[in-house]
Coordinates of C-alpha atoms and ligand atoms in Angstrom, one line a residue:
X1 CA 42.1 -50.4 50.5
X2 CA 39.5 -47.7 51.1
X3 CA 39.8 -43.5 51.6
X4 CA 38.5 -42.6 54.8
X5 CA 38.2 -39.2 56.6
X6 CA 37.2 -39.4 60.4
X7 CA 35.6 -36.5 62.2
X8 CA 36.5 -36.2 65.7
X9 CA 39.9 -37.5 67.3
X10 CA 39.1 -38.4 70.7
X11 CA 39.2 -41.6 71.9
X12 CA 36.8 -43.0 69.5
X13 CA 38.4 -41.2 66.5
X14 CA 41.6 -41.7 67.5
X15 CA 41.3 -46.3 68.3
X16 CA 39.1 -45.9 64.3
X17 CA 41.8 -44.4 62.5
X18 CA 44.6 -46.6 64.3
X19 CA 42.6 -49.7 63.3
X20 CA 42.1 -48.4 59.6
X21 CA 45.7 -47.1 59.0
X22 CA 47.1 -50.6 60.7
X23 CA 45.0 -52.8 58.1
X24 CA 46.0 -50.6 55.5
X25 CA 43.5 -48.1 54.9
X26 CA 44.1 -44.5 54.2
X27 CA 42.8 -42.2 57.0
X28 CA 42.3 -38.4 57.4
X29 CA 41.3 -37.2 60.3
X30 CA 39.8 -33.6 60.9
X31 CA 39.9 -32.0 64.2
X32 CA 41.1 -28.9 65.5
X33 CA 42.2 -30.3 69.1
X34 CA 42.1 -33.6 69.6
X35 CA 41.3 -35.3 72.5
X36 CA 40.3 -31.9 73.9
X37 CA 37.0 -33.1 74.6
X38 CA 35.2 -36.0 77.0
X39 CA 38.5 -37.9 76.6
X40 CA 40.8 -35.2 78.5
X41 CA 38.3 -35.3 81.2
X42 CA 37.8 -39.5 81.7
X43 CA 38.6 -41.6 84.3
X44 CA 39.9 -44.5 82.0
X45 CA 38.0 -47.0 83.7
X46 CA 37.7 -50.2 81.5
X47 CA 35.1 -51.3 83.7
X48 CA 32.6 -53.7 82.5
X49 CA 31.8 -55.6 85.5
X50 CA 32.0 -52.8 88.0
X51 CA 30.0 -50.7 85.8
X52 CA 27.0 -53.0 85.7
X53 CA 23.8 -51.6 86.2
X54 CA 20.4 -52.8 86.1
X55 CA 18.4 -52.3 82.8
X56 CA 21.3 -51.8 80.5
X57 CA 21.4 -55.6 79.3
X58 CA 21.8 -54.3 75.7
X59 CA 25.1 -52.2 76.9
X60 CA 26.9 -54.6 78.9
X61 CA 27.7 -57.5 75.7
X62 CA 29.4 -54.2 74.2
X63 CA 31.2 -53.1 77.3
X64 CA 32.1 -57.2 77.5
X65 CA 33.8 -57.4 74.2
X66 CA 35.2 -53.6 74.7
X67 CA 37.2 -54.8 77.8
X68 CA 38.3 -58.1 75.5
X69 CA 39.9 -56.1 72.8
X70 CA 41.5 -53.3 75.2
X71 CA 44.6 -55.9 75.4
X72 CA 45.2 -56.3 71.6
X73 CA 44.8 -52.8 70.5
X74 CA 47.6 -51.9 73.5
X75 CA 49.8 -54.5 71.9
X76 CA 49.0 -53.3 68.7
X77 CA 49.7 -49.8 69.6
X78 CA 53.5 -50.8 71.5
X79 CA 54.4 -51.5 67.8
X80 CA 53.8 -48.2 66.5
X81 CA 54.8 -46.0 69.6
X82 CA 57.6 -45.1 71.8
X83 CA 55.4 -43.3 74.2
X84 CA 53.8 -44.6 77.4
X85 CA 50.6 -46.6 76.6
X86 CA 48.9 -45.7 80.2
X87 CA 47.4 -49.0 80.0
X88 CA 47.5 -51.0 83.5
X89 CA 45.6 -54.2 84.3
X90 CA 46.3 -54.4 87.9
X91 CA 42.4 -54.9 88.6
X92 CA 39.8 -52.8 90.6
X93 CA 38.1 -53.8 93.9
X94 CA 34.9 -52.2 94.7
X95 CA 34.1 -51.5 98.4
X96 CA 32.0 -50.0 100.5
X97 CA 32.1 -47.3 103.5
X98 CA 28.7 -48.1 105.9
X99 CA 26.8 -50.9 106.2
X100 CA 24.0 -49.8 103.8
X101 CA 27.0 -49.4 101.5
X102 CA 27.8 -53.0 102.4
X103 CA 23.9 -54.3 101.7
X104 CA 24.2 -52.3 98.1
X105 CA 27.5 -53.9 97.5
X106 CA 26.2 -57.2 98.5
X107 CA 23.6 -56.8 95.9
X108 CA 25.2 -56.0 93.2
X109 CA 27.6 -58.7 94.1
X110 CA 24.4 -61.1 93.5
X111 CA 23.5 -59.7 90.3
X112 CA 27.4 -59.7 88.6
X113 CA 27.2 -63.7 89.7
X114 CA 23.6 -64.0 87.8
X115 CA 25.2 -62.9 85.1
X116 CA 28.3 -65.1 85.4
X117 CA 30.6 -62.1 85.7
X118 CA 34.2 -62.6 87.4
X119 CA 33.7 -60.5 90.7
X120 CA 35.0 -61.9 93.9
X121 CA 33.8 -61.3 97.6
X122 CA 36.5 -60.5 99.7
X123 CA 36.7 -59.6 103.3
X124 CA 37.9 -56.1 104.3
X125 CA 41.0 -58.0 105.7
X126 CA 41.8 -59.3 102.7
X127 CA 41.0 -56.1 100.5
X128 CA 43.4 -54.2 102.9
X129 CA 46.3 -56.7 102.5
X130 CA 46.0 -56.0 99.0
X131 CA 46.1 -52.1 99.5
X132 CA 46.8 -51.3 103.1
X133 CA 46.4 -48.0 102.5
X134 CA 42.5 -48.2 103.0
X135 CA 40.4 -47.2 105.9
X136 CA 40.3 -49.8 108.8
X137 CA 36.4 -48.8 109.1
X138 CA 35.0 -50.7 105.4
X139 CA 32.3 -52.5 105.7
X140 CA 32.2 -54.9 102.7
X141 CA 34.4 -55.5 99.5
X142 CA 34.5 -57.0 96.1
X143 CA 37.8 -58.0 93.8
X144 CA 37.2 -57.7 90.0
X145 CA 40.4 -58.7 88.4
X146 CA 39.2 -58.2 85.1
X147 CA 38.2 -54.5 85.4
X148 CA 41.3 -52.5 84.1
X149 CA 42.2 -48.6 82.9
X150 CA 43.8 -46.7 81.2
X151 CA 45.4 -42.8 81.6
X152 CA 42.9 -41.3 78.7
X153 CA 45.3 -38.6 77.8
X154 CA 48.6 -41.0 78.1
X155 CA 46.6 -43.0 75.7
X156 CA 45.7 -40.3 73.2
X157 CA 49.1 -39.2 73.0
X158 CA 50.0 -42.4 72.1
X159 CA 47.3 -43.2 69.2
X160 CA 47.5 -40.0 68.1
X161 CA 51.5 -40.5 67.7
X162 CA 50.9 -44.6 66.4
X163 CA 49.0 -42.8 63.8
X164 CA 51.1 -40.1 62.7
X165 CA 53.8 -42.8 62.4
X166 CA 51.2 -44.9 60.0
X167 CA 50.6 -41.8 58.1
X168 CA 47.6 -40.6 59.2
X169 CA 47.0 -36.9 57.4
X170 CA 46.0 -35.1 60.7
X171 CA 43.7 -31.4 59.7
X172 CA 43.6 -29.1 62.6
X173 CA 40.4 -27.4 61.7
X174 CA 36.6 -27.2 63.0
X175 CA 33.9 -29.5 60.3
X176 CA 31.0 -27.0 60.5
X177 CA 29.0 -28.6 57.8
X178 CA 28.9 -31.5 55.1
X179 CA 27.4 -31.5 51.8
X180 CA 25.3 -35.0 51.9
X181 CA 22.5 -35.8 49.9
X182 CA 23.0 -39.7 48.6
X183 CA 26.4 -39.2 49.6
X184 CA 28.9 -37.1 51.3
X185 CA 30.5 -35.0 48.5
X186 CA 32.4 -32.6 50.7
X187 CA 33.5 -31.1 54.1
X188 CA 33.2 -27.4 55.3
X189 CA 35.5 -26.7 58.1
X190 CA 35.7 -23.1 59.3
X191 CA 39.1 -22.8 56.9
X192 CA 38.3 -24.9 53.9
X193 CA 36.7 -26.9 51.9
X194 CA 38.0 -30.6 51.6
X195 CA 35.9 -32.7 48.3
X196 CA 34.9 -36.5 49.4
X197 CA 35.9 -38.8 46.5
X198 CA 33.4 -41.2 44.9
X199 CA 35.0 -43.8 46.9
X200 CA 35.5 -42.6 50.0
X201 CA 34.3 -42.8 53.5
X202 CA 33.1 -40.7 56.4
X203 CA 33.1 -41.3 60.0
X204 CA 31.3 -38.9 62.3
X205 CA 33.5 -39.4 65.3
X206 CA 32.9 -35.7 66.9
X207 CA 31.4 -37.0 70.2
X208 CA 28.9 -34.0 71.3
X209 CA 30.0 -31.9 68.2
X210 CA 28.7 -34.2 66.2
X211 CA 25.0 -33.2 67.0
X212 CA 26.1 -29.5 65.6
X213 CA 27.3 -30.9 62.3
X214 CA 24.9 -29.7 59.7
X215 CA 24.5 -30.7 56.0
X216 CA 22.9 -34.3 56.5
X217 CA 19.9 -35.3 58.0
X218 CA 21.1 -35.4 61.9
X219 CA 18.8 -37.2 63.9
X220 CA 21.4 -37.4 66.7
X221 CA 19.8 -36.6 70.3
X222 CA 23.0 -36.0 72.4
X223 CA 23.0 -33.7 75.6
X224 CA 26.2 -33.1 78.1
X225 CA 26.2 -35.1 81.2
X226 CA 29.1 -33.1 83.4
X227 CA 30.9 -34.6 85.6
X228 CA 33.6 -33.1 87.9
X229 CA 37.2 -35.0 88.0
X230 CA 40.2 -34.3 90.2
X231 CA 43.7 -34.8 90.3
X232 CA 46.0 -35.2 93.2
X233 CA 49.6 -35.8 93.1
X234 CA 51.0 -38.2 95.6
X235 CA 54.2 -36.7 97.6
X236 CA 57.2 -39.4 97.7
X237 CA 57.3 -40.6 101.2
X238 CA 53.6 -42.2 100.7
X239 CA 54.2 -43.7 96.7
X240 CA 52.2 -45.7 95.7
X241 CA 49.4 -44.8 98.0
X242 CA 47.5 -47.2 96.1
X243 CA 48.2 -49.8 92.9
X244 CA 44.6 -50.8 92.2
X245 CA 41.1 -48.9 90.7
X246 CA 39.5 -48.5 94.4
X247 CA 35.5 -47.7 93.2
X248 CA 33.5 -46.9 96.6
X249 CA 29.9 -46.7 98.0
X250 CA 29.8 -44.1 100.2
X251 CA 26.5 -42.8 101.6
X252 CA 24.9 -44.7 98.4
X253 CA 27.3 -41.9 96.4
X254 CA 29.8 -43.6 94.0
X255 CA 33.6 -42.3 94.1
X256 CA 36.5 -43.7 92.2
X257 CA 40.3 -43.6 92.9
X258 CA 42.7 -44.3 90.1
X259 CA 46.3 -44.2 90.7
X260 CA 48.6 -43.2 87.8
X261 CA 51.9 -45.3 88.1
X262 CA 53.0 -43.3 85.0
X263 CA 53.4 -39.6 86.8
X264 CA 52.0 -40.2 90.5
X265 CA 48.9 -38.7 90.4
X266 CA 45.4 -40.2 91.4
X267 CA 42.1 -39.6 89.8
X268 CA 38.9 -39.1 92.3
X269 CA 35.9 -39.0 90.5
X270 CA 33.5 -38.2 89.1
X271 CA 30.3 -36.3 89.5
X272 CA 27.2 -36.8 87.0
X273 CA 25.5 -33.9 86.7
X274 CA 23.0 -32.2 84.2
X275 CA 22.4 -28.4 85.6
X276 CA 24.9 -27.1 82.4
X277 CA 27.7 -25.2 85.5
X278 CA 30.7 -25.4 83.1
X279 CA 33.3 -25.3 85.9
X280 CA 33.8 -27.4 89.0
X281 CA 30.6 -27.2 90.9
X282 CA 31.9 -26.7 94.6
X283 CA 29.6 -29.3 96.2
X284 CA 30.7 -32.0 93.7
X285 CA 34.5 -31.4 94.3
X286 CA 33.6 -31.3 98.2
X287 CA 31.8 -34.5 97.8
X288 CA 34.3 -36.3 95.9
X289 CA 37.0 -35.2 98.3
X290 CA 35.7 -36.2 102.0
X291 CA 34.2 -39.7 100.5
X292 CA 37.1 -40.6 99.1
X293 CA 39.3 -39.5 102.3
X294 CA 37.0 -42.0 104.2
X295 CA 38.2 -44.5 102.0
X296 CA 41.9 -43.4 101.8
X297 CA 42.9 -41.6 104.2
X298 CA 46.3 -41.1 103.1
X299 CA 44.4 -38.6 100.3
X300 CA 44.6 -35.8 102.4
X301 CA 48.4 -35.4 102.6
X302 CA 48.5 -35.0 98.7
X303 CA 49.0 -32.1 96.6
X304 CA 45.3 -30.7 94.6
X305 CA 46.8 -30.5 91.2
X306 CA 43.7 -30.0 89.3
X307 CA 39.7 -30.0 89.5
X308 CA 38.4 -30.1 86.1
X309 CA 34.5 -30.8 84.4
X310 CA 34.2 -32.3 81.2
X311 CA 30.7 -33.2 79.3
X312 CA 30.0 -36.8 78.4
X313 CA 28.1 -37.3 75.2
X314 CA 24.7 -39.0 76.4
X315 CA 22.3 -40.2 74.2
X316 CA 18.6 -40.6 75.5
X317 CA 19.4 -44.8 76.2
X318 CA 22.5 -44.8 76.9
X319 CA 23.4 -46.9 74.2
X320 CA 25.8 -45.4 71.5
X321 CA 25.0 -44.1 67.7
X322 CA 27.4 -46.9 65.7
X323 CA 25.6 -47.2 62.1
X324 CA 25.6 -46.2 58.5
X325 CA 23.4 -42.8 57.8
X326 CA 21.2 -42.3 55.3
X327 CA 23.9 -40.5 53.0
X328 CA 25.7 -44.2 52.1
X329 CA 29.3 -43.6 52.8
X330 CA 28.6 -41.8 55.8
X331 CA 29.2 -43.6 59.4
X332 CA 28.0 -42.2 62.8
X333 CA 30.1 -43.1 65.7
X334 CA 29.4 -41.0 68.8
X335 CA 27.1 -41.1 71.6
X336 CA 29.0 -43.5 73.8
X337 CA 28.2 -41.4 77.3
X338 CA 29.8 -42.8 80.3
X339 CA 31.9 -45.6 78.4
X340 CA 33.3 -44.5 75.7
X341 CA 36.9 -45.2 76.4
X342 CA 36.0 -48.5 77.3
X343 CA 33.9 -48.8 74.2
X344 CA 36.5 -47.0 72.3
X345 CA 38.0 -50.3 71.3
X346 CA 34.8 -52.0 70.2
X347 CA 33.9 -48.8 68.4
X348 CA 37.1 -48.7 66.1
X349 CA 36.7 -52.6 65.6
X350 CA 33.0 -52.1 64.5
X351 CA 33.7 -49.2 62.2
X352 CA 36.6 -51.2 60.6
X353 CA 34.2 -54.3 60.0
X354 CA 31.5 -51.6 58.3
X355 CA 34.3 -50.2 56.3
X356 CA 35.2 -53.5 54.7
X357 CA 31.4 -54.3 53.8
X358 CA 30.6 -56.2 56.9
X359 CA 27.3 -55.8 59.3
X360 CA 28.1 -56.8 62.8
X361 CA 25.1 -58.0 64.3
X362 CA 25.9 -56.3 67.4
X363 CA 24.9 -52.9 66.0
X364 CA 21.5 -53.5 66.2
X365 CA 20.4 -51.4 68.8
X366 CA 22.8 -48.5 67.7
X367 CA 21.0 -47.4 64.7
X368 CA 21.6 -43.3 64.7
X369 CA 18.3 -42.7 63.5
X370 CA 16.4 -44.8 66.7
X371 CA 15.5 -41.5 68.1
X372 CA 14.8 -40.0 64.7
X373 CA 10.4 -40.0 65.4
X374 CA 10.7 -38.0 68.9
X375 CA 13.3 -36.0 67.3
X376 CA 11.0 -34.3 64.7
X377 CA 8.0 -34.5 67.0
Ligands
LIG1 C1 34.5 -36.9 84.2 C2 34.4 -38.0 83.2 C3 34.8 -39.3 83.6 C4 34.7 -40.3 82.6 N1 35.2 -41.6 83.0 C5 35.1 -42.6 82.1 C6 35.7 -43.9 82.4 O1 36.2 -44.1 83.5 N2 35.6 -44.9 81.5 C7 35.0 -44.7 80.3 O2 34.9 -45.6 79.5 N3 34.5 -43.5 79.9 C8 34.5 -42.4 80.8 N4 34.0 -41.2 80.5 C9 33.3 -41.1 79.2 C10 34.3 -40.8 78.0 O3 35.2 -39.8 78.4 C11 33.5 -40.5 76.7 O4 32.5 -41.4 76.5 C12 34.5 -40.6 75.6 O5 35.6 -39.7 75.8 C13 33.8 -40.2 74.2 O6 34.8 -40.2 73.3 P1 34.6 -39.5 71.9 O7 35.9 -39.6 71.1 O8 33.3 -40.0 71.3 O9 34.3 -38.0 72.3 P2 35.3 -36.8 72.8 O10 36.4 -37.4 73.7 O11 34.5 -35.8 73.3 O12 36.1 -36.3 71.5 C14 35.4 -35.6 70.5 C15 36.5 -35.0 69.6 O13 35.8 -34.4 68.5 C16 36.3 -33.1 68.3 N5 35.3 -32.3 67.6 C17 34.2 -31.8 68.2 N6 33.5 -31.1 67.3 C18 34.2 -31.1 66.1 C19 34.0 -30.5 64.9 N7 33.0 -29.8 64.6 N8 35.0 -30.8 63.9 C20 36.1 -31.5 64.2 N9 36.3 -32.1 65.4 C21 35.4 -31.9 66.3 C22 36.8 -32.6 69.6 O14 37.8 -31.6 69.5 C23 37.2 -33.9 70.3 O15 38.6 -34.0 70.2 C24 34.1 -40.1 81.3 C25 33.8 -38.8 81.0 C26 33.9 -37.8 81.9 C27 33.5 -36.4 81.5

């Protein structure tokens, strides 16, 4: 059984020290408000295959065995939990709104078969038999029954609470700093001081905090990627507006709908943006809102509950920072951009397996020092 103290409890956090404390480990985890960060903000997509792109071969085997362990860590997590898991695999279909929509669609279509992913072509027809709430006017669509979600902050809750139960020691304080030279002897918060044993661990889960962490030598090159999320709350007469992940082409922009089954609501996002506007920027929200009413109409009888912008933790290749640091009982786990709640699972599994003296091969182009040279230059 090893000591382990994890930085950070969002998602990522939060899955690692579920899948420590459940094989028996003993976890701490350190964070003054968790999942107050990228997580509150996420869609919940677990979206390998609709979330392709080209030029991230290296990503997609993660994201693959991400979505592949999303159903055992729910099960795992009903056995720990009363609370609603916000987990629903009801599929996604992918469609598109003109027909230069309809050519990108087609194309991306092609390249999810080259790489022997499970994405269906459907006719409109068919895609509005499945959610006749959609506009009459698509042009093209595309089933993926394997793309899932979950409600982030349903989720969280419900780690946070399966962890509690295991006995996960939960500090509500801010790490400023560690002390680290060949190991991690202690962590500054902005209240204390908390000693590392001899034979303890460290995971650096903070997302973007983590690049403000001082005391070791941080090589981490993480910037905020905004994006702007809304919620709508679907009045009774119309429930469920819709039952599946409906992602769109519209214009060439991308807009996603996710309907909640658990309180209602539906998720339209999301914006990607790097101009550092904190709040909502008004084009983004107007954006989101008339290309998703071209796909479902029905949106604009529902209530605007929320418009919210969070930061995703980007790394310069988009690939996360999963590794052992220099310091040796120190482990970075951050970085994980625009799929970390998908990756979330294969993050806490990884961790695990470097805890117990393993070296998954798959970590080989996560090293947290990759960007260490252009870092110093
Ligand atoms: C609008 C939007 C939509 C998204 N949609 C999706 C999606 O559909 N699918 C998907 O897979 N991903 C999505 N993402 C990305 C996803 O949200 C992030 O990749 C993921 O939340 C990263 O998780 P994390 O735990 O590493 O970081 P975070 O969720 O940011 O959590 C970091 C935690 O660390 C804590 N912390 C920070 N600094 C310190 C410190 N100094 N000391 C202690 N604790 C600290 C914070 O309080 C926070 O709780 C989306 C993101 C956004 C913004």
């Amino acid at each position: 059984m090893a000591k382990v103290t994890i930085i950070g409890a969002g998602i990522v956090g939060l899955a690692t020290a579920f899948s420590l404390t459940r094989r028996a480990h003993q976890v701490r985890l350190i964070d003054p408000s968790p999942a107050s960060g990228a997580t509150h903000y996420a869609g919940g997509m677990l979206a390998p295959v609709a979330e392709v792109q080209y030029r991230q071969e290296k990503l997609f085997p993660l994201m693959k065995d991400a979505a592949r362990y999303w159903p055992e860590l729910i099960a795992h997590l009903a056995e720990h939990t009363a609370l609603p898991l916000g987990f629903d695999d009801s599929g996604t279909l992918v469609v598109a709104a003109d027909h230069a929509d309809g050519q990108h669609l087609e194309e991306l279509a092609l390249y999810q078969h080259a790489f022997a992913m499970p994405a269906e072509r459907i006719t409109t027809r068919q895609a509005r038999t499945e959610e006749p709430a959609l506009s009459p006017r698509l042009t093209g669509a595309v089933s993926i029954p394997g793309d899932f979600q979950i409600y982030p902050r349903v989720c969280a809750e419900a780690l946070l609470d399966a962890c509690r139960t295991l006995g996960v020691c939960h500090i509500a304080e801010a790490v400023t700093h560690l002390k680290a030279a060949e190991r991690v002897t202690a962590i500054h918060t902005t209240e204390s001081v908390y000693e590392v044993d001899e034979d303890e661990q460290v995971v650096l889960a903070a997302g973007l905090g983590a690049g403000e962490i001082t005391g070791w030598d941080n090589p981490l090159q993480l910037r905020p990627v905004y994006g702007d999320i809304l919620r709508v709350r679907v009045p009774a007469a119309l429930q469920p507006l819709c039952t599946k992940v409906v992602r769109a082409f519209v214009e060439d922009r991308p807009v996603y709908i996710i309907p909640r089954a658990v309180d209602q609501t539906i998720a339209i996002g999301a914006s990607t943006r790097e101009d550092h506007l904190r709040e909502p920027k008004v084009g983004a929200v107007y954006d989101l809102l008339r290309d998703a009413i071209r796909i479902l109409p029905g949106l604009e009888e529902c209530e605007l509950i929320e418009a919210a912008t969070g930061a995703r933790p980007g790394s310069p290749d988009d690939l996360p920072y999963l590794g052992r640091a220099r310091a040796r009982n120190l482990i970075v786990s951050t970085g994980y951009f625009r799929h970390g709640i998908l990756l979330s699972s294969w993050a806490a599994r990884r961790t695990t397996e470097l805890i117990e003296g393993l070296a998954p091969e798959d970590l080989q182009h996560c090293d947290p020092y990759r960007h260490e040279r252009s870092h110093t230059l």
